[in-house]
Amino acid sequence: DAGVTQSPTHLIKTRGQQVTLRCSPKSGHDTVSWYQQALGQGPQFIFQYYEEEERQRGNFPDRFSGHQFPNYSSELNVNALLLGDSALYLCASSQTGTDYGYTFGSGTRLTVV
Amino acid sequence: QKEVEQDPGPLSVPEGAIVSLNCTYSNSAFQYFMWYRQYSRKGPELLMYTYSSGNKEDGRFTAQVDKSSKYISLFIRDSQPSDSATYLCAMPLGGTSYGKLTFGQGTILTVHP
């Protein structure tokens, strides 16, 4: 049973560009959350999607947007990239209503130059 | 003040030692207390979680929660080199499978043979 799959694993972008990161949740999971983890820091919550709607959002600017598809997969889009957006972006999936917790993917390492 | 504080270490111990990892928090609304382990270049992996105050044991790992002091701990007995990783405490607002997770900074642990 595949866990959470994220693509790509690594990405280098230029300041001002736009990027799309992708996530396939663990089988049976219907909720997807995105986190940003800067080097040496804990993950910071970006937003969560459930039933194709953004259910909750953290303190991130509107440059960060997302989408959830009917098959529960999700995308994270970041516009007008800044050097400070360089980080590990983690996707976590869960089954709402259970006590099984979140399963994290291995992340996408984004470097903005 | 951050909602969740965690000493980043690093912590270096000999194999077989007892390890104590700790977090403090400020939000009284937190009811679940989670510990994640993150190996280099990987996403966080849920080790265990507790609900409200008390202790929970799982093999070599014991989690403790003291809600009166807003203080949580993770103890690792008979530590092994394979335990070398970053340990993150995390607290969800809501249940264990929905709502945002607020993480500590993470403690880097090295267990040397």
JSON list of C-alpha atoms in Angstrom, two decimals, chain B residues 5-113:
[
{"chain": "B", "resi": 5, "resn": "GLU", "atom": "CA", "xyz": [8.51, 25.55, 22.14]},
{"chain": "B", "resi": 6, "resn": "GLN", "atom": "CA", "xyz": [11.08, 22.80, 21.78]},
{"chain": "B", "resi": 7, "resn": "ASP", "atom": "CA", "xyz": [14.79, 22.84, 22.49]},
{"chain": "B", "resi": 8, "resn": "PRO", "atom": "CA", "xyz": [16.51, 22.17, 19.14]},
{"chain": "B", "resi": 9, "resn": "GLY", "atom": "CA", "xyz": [19.54, 20.55, 20.80]},
{"chain": "B", "resi": 10, "resn": "PRO", "atom": "CA", "xyz": [21.46, 18.96, 19.24]},
{"chain": "B", "resi": 11, "resn": "LEU", "atom": "CA", "xyz": [21.48, 16.07, 21.68]},
{"chain": "B", "resi": 12, "resn": "SER", "atom": "CA", "xyz": [24.19, 13.41, 21.52]},
{"chain": "B", "resi": 13, "resn": "VAL", "atom": "CA", "xyz": [24.02, 10.28, 23.68]},
{"chain": "B", "resi": 14, "resn": "PRO", "atom": "CA", "xyz": [25.75, 6.88, 23.82]},
{"chain": "B", "resi": 15, "resn": "GLU", "atom": "CA", "xyz": [23.92, 3.76, 22.75]},
{"chain": "B", "resi": 16, "resn": "GLY", "atom": "CA", "xyz": [21.78, 2.38, 25.55]},
{"chain": "B", "resi": 17, "resn": "ALA", "atom": "CA", "xyz": [21.16, 5.73, 27.22]},
{"chain": "B", "resi": 18, "resn": "ILE", "atom": "CA", "xyz": [17.76, 7.02, 28.27]},
{"chain": "B", "resi": 19, "resn": "VAL", "atom": "CA", "xyz": [16.77, 10.04, 26.22]},
{"chain": "B", "resi": 20, "resn": "SER", "atom": "CA", "xyz": [14.39, 12.75, 27.38]},
{"chain": "B", "resi": 21, "resn": "LEU", "atom": "CA", "xyz": [12.82, 15.10, 24.86]},
{"chain": "B", "resi": 22, "resn": "ASN", "atom": "CA", "xyz": [10.53, 17.92, 25.93]},
{"chain": "B", "resi": 23, "resn": "CYS", "atom": "CA", "xyz": [8.13, 20.57, 24.69]},
{"chain": "B", "resi": 24, "resn": "THR", "atom": "CA", "xyz": [6.15, 23.33, 26.30]},
{"chain": "B", "resi": 25, "resn": "TYR", "atom": "CA", "xyz": [3.02, 24.90, 24.88]},
{"chain": "B", "resi": 26, "resn": "SER", "atom": "CA", "xyz": [0.84, 27.90, 25.57]},
{"chain": "B", "resi": 27, "resn": "ASN", "atom": "CA", "xyz": [-2.55, 27.07, 24.03]},
{"chain": "B", "resi": 28, "resn": "SER", "atom": "CA", "xyz": [-4.88, 25.49, 26.57]},
{"chain": "B", "resi": 29, "resn": "ALA", "atom": "CA", "xyz": [-7.12, 24.27, 23.75]},
{"chain": "B", "resi": 30, "resn": "PHE", "atom": "CA", "xyz": [-4.66, 21.55, 22.79]},
{"chain": "B", "resi": 31, "resn": "GLN", "atom": "CA", "xyz": [-6.05, 18.15, 23.78]},
{"chain": "B", "resi": 32, "resn": "TYR", "atom": "CA", "xyz": [-3.91, 15.78, 21.71]},
{"chain": "B", "resi": 33, "resn": "PHE", "atom": "CA", "xyz": [-0.15, 15.63, 21.93]},
{"chain": "B", "resi": 34, "resn": "MET", "atom": "CA", "xyz": [1.85, 13.93, 19.22]},
{"chain": "B", "resi": 35, "resn": "TRP", "atom": "CA", "xyz": [5.44, 12.95, 18.67]},
{"chain": "B", "resi": 36, "resn": "TYR", "atom": "CA", "xyz": [6.88, 12.60, 15.19]},
{"chain": "B", "resi": 37, "resn": "ARG", "atom": "CA", "xyz": [10.27, 11.28, 14.11]},
{"chain": "B", "resi": 38, "resn": "GLN", "atom": "CA", "xyz": [11.89, 12.68, 10.99]},
{"chain": "B", "resi": 39, "resn": "TYR", "atom": "CA", "xyz": [14.90, 11.07, 9.37]},
{"chain": "B", "resi": 40, "resn": "SER", "atom": "CA", "xyz": [17.08, 13.10, 7.06]},
{"chain": "B", "resi": 41, "resn": "ARG", "atom": "CA", "xyz": [15.47, 13.71, 3.67]},
{"chain": "B", "resi": 42, "resn": "LYS", "atom": "CA", "xyz": [12.21, 12.13, 4.81]},
{"chain": "B", "resi": 43, "resn": "GLY", "atom": "CA", "xyz": [8.84, 13.34, 5.99]},
{"chain": "B", "resi": 44, "resn": "PRO", "atom": "CA", "xyz": [7.77, 13.15, 9.65]},
{"chain": "B", "resi": 45, "resn": "GLU", "atom": "CA", "xyz": [6.55, 9.77, 10.87]},
{"chain": "B", "resi": 46, "resn": "LEU", "atom": "CA", "xyz": [4.03, 9.53, 13.72]},
{"chain": "B", "resi": 47, "resn": "LEU", "atom": "CA", "xyz": [5.54, 7.73, 16.72]},
{"chain": "B", "resi": 48, "resn": "MET", "atom": "CA", "xyz": [2.68, 8.02, 19.17]},
{"chain": "B", "resi": 49, "resn": "TYR", "atom": "CA", "xyz": [0.13, 10.39, 20.58]},
{"chain": "B", "resi": 50, "resn": "THR", "atom": "CA", "xyz": [-1.65, 10.89, 23.86]},
{"chain": "B", "resi": 51, "resn": "TYR", "atom": "CA", "xyz": [-4.94, 12.45, 24.76]},
{"chain": "B", "resi": 52, "resn": "SER", "atom": "CA", "xyz": [-5.08, 14.87, 27.72]},
{"chain": "B", "resi": 53, "resn": "SER", "atom": "CA", "xyz": [-2.79, 14.28, 30.69]},
{"chain": "B", "resi": 54, "resn": "GLY", "atom": "CA", "xyz": [-1.05, 11.07, 31.66]},
{"chain": "B", "resi": 55, "resn": "ASN", "atom": "CA", "xyz": [1.43, 8.56, 30.34]},
{"chain": "B", "resi": 56, "resn": "LYS", "atom": "CA", "xyz": [1.46, 6.25, 27.35]},
{"chain": "B", "resi": 57, "resn": "GLU", "atom": "CA", "xyz": [4.00, 3.55, 26.64]},
{"chain": "B", "resi": 58, "resn": "ASP", "atom": "CA", "xyz": [4.84, 1.88, 23.34]},
{"chain": "B", "resi": 59, "resn": "GLY", "atom": "CA", "xyz": [7.84, -0.41, 23.42]},
{"chain": "B", "resi": 60, "resn": "ARG", "atom": "CA", "xyz": [10.92, 1.66, 24.24]},
{"chain": "B", "resi": 61, "resn": "PHE", "atom": "CA", "xyz": [8.99, 4.92, 23.97]},
{"chain": "B", "resi": 62, "resn": "THR", "atom": "CA", "xyz": [6.99, 6.64, 26.72]},
{"chain": "B", "resi": 63, "resn": "ALA", "atom": "CA", "xyz": [5.05, 9.85, 26.27]},
{"chain": "B", "resi": 64, "resn": "GLN", "atom": "CA", "xyz": [4.05, 12.01, 29.22]},
{"chain": "B", "resi": 65, "resn": "VAL", "atom": "CA", "xyz": [1.69, 14.96, 29.32]},
{"chain": "B", "resi": 66, "resn": "ASP", "atom": "CA", "xyz": [1.29, 17.41, 32.19]},
{"chain": "B", "resi": 67, "resn": "LYS", "atom": "CA", "xyz": [-1.48, 19.78, 31.18]},
{"chain": "B", "resi": 68, "resn": "SER", "atom": "CA", "xyz": [-1.26, 21.75, 34.41]},
{"chain": "B", "resi": 69, "resn": "SER", "atom": "CA", "xyz": [2.29, 22.76, 33.47]},
{"chain": "B", "resi": 70, "resn": "LYS", "atom": "CA", "xyz": [1.69, 22.71, 29.71]},
{"chain": "B", "resi": 71, "resn": "TYR", "atom": "CA", "xyz": [4.67, 20.39, 29.42]},
{"chain": "B", "resi": 72, "resn": "ILE", "atom": "CA", "xyz": [5.08, 17.18, 27.44]},
{"chain": "B", "resi": 73, "resn": "SER", "atom": "CA", "xyz": [7.92, 14.68, 27.28]},
{"chain": "B", "resi": 74, "resn": "LEU", "atom": "CA", "xyz": [9.05, 11.73, 25.22]},
{"chain": "B", "resi": 75, "resn": "PHE", "atom": "CA", "xyz": [11.39, 9.20, 26.80]},
{"chain": "B", "resi": 76, "resn": "ILE", "atom": "CA", "xyz": [13.39, 6.71, 24.78]},
{"chain": "B", "resi": 77, "resn": "ARG", "atom": "CA", "xyz": [14.82, 3.76, 26.71]},
{"chain": "B", "resi": 78, "resn": "ASP", "atom": "CA", "xyz": [17.81, 1.72, 25.55]},
{"chain": "B", "resi": 79, "resn": "SER", "atom": "CA", "xyz": [18.46, 4.17, 22.73]},
{"chain": "B", "resi": 80, "resn": "GLN", "atom": "CA", "xyz": [19.85, 2.76, 19.48]},
{"chain": "B", "resi": 81, "resn": "PRO", "atom": "CA", "xyz": [21.85, 4.35, 16.65]},
{"chain": "B", "resi": 82, "resn": "SER", "atom": "CA", "xyz": [18.74, 3.86, 14.50]},
{"chain": "B", "resi": 83, "resn": "ASP", "atom": "CA", "xyz": [16.94, 6.34, 16.79]},
{"chain": "B", "resi": 84, "resn": "SER", "atom": "CA", "xyz": [19.17, 9.11, 15.44]},
{"chain": "B", "resi": 85, "resn": "ALA", "atom": "CA", "xyz": [16.73, 11.57, 13.87]},
{"chain": "B", "resi": 86, "resn": "THR", "atom": "CA", "xyz": [14.90, 14.82, 14.50]},
{"chain": "B", "resi": 87, "resn": "TYR", "atom": "CA", "xyz": [12.03, 14.48, 16.98]},
{"chain": "B", "resi": 88, "resn": "LEU", "atom": "CA", "xyz": [9.11, 16.85, 16.60]},
{"chain": "B", "resi": 89, "resn": "CYS", "atom": "CA", "xyz": [6.30, 17.43, 19.05]},
{"chain": "B", "resi": 90, "resn": "ALA", "atom": "CA", "xyz": [3.04, 18.45, 17.43]},
{"chain": "B", "resi": 91, "resn": "MET", "atom": "CA", "xyz": [-0.41, 19.43, 18.63]},
{"chain": "B", "resi": 92, "resn": "PRO", "atom": "CA", "xyz": [-3.56, 19.48, 16.51]},
{"chain": "B", "resi": 93, "resn": "LEU", "atom": "CA", "xyz": [-6.41, 21.93, 16.98]},
{"chain": "B", "resi": 94, "resn": "GLY", "atom": "CA", "xyz": [-9.26, 19.52, 16.62]},
{"chain": "B", "resi": 95, "resn": "GLY", "atom": "CA", "xyz": [-8.91, 15.78, 16.37]},
{"chain": "B", "resi": 96, "resn": "THR", "atom": "CA", "xyz": [-5.93, 13.75, 15.34]},
{"chain": "B", "resi": 97, "resn": "SER", "atom": "CA", "xyz": [-7.02, 13.56, 11.70]},
{"chain": "B", "resi": 98, "resn": "TYR", "atom": "CA", "xyz": [-8.23, 17.08, 10.93]},
{"chain": "B", "resi": 99, "resn": "GLY", "atom": "CA", "xyz": [-7.30, 20.64, 11.76]},
{"chain": "B", "resi": 100, "resn": "LYS", "atom": "CA", "xyz": [-3.85, 22.10, 11.61]},
{"chain": "B", "resi": 101, "resn": "LEU", "atom": "CA", "xyz": [-0.87, 20.66, 13.42]},
{"chain": "B", "resi": 102, "resn": "THR", "atom": "CA", "xyz": [1.33, 23.09, 15.33]},
{"chain": "B", "resi": 103, "resn": "PHE", "atom": "CA", "xyz": [4.88, 21.77, 15.53]},
{"chain": "B", "resi": 104, "resn": "GLY", "atom": "CA", "xyz": [7.81, 22.49, 17.76]},
{"chain": "B", "resi": 105, "resn": "GLN", "atom": "CA", "xyz": [11.13, 23.32, 16.18]},
{"chain": "B", "resi": 106, "resn": "GLY", "atom": "CA", "xyz": [12.36, 19.75, 16.52]},
{"chain": "B", "resi": 107, "resn": "THR", "atom": "CA", "xyz": [15.23, 18.26, 18.55]},
{"chain": "B", "resi": 108, "resn": "ILE", "atom": "CA", "xyz": [18.11, 16.69, 16.66]},
{"chain": "B", "resi": 109, "resn": "LEU", "atom": "CA", "xyz": [19.16, 13.44, 18.37]},
{"chain": "B", "resi": 110, "resn": "THR", "atom": "CA", "xyz": [22.30, 11.46, 17.65]},
{"chain": "B", "resi": 111, "resn": "VAL", "atom": "CA", "xyz": [22.87, 8.08, 19.31]},
{"chain": "B", "resi": 112, "resn": "HIS", "atom": "CA", "xyz": [26.46, 6.96, 18.85]},
{"chain": "B", "resi": 113, "resn": "PRO", "atom": "CA", "xyz": [27.60, 3.34, 19.17]}
]
